[in-house]
Short mmCIF file of C-alpha atoms and ligand atoms in Angstrom, two decimals:
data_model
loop_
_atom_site.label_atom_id
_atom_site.label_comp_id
_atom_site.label_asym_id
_atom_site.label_seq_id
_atom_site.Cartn_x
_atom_site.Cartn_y
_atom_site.Cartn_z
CA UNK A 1 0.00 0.00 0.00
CA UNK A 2 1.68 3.12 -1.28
CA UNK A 3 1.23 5.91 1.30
CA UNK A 4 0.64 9.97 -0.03
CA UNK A 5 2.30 11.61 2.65
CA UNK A 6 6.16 10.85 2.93
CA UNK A 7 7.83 12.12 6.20
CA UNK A 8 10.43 15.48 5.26
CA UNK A 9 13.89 14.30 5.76
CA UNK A 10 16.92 16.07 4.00
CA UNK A 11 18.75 12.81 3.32
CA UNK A 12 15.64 11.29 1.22
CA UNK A 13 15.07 12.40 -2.38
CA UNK A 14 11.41 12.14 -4.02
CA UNK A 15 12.96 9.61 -6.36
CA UNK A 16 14.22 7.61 -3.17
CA UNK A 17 10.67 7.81 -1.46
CA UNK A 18 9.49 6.32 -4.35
CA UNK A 19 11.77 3.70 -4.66
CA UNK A 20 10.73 3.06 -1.34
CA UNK A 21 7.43 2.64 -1.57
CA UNK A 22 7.93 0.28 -4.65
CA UNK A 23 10.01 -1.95 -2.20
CA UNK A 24 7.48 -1.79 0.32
CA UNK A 25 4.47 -1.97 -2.34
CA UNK A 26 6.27 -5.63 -3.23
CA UNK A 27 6.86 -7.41 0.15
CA UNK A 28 4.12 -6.23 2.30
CA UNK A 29 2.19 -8.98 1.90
CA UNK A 30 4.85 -11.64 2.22
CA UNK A 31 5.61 -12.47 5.92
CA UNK A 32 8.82 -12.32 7.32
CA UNK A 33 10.01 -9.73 4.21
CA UNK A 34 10.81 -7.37 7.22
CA UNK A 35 14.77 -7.86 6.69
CA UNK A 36 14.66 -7.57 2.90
CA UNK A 37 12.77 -4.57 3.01
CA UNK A 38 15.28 -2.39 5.31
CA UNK A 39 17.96 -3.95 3.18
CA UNK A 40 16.39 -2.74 0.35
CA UNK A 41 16.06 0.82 1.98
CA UNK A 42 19.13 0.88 3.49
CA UNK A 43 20.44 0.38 -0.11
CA UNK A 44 18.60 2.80 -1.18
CA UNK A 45 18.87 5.88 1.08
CA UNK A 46 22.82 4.87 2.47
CA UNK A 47 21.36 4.11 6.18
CA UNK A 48 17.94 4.06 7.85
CA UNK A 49 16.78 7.01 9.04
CA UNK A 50 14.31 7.53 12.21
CA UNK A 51 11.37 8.66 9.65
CA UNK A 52 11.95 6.24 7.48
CA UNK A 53 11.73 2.89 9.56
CA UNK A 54 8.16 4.59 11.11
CA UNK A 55 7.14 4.81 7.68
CA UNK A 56 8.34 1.41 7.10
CA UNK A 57 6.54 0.05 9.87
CA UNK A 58 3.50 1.66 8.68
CA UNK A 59 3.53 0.61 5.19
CA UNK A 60 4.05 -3.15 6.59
CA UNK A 61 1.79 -3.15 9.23
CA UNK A 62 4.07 -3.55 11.94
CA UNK A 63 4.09 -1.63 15.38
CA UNK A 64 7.30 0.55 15.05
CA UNK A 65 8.96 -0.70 17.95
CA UNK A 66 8.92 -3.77 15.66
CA UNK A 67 11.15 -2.22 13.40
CA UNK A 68 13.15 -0.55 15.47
CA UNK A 69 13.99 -3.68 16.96
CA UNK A 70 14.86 -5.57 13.86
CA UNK A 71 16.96 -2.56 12.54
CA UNK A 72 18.87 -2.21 16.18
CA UNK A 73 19.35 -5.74 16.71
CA UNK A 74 21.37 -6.50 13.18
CA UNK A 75 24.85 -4.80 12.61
CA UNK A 76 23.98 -4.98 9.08
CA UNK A 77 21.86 -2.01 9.64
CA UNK A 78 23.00 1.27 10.31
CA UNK A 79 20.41 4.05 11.88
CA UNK A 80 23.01 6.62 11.50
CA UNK A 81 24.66 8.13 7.98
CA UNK A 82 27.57 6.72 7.24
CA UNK A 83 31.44 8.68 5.90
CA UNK A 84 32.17 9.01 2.38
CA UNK A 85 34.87 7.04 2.97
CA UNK A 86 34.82 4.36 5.76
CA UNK A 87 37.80 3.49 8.05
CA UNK A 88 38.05 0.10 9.42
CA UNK A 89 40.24 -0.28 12.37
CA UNK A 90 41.07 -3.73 13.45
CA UNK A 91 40.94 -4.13 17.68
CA UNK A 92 41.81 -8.08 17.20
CA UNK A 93 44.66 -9.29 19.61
CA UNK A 94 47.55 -8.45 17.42
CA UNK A 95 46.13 -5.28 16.18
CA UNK A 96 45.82 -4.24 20.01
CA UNK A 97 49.38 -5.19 21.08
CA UNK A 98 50.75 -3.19 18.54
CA UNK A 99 48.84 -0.09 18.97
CA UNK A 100 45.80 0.28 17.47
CA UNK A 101 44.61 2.09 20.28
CA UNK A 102 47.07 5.15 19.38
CA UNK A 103 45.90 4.52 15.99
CA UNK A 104 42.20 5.15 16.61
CA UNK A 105 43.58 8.18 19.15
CA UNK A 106 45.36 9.86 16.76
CA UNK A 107 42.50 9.93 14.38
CA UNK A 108 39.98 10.86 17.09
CA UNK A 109 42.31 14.22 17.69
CA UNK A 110 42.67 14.85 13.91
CA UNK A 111 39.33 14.35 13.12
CA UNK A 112 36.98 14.60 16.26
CA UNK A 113 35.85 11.26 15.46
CA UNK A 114 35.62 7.85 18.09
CA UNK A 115 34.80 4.64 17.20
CA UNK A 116 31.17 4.50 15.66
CA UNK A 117 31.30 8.00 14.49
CA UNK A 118 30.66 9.55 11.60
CA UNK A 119 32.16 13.43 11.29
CA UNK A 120 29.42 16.14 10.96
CA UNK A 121 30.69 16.74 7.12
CA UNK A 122 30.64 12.54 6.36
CA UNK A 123 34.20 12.92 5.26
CA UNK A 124 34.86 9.51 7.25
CA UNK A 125 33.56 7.53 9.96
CA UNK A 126 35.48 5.56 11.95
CA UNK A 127 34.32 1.49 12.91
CA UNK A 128 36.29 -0.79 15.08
CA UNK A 129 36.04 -4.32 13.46
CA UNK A 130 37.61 -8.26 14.66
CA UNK A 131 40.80 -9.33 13.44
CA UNK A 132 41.01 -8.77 9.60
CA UNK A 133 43.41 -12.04 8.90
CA UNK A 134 46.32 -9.60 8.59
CA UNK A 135 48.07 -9.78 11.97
CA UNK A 136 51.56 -9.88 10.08
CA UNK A 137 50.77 -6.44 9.43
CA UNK A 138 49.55 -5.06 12.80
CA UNK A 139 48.27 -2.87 13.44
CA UNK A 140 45.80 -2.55 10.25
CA UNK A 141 43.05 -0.33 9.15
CA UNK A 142 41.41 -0.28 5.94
CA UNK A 143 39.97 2.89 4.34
CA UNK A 144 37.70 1.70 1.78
CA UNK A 145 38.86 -0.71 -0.21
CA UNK A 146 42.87 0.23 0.74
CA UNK A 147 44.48 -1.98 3.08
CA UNK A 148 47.12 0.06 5.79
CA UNK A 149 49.57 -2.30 7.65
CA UNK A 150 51.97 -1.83 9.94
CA UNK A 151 50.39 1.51 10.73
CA UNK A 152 52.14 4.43 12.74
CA UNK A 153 50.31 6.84 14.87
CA UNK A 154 52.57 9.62 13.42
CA UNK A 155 51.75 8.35 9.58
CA UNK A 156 47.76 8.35 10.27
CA UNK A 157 46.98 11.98 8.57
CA UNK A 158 49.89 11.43 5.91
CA UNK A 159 47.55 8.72 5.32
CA UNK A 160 43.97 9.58 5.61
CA UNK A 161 44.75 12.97 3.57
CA UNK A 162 44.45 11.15 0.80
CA UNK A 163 40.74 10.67 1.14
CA UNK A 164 38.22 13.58 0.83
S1 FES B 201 44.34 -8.78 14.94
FE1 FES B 201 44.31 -7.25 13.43
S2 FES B 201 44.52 -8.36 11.63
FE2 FES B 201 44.45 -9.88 13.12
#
């Protein structure tokens, strides 16, 4: 059931309410499309804003605290927006004994950002993830797609400044 009134919200387009309401239009009468349907949004709009999951919930029949739920309780879904460019720091064993920690530090005074944030212009946000596989290379951090090893405190904006 498409619905006429879409919430205002400066991160959602008219073409990606729409969308939306195609996605919903599909899978609200198959049970248990919950899941697909914020993936589907989340693909959509980049991460899943407040509005959006109440409008989700109503377009599904749901009770929002439903939604909520199902969007909180998977770390495949994000409720805030996310960097242009993600950093990945790994807090595995390795990662930690050789100084992540002054890793993530150093970034947090460059760019005002702790783990789980996203800076205020979505240049980056910073997420602390489980060993990566690459402990030869401790500590690591991946920017994208970029793999950093062996990563010194002192080399972390020599490094970053290469993403805008
Ligand atoms: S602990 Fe960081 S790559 Fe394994």
């Amino acid at each position: 059931m498409a619905m006429d009134h879409h919430p205002e919200h400066p991160d959602i387009t008219a073409e990606m309410w729409a969308d939306i309401d195609t996605i919903i239009d599909e899978n609200c009468a198959i049970p248990g499309a919950l899941i697909t349907v914020l993936r589907l949004c989340q693909d959509t709009v980049g991460y899943l804003p407040a509005p959006l999951l109440d409008y989700v919930a109503l377009g599904m029949n749901l009770a929002s605290s439903q939604v909520f739920g199902v969007a909180t309780f998977y770390s495949l879904f994000s409720l805030k927006p996310k960097g242009r460019n993600i950093i990945k720091a790994c807090t595995g064993t390795a990662c930690y004994v050789k100084g992540i920690k002054e890793v993530m530090n150093r970034i947090g005074t460059n760019y005002g950002i702790n783990e789980g944030d996203t800076m205020e212009d979505r240049r980056f946000t910073l997420e602390g993830v489980r060993c990566l596989g690459a402990c030869g290379l401790a500590p690591v951090m991946i920017v994208n797609e970029d793999i950093h090893g062996n990563v010194d405190p002192k080399q972390v904006k020599n490094i970053l400044e290469e993403y805008s």
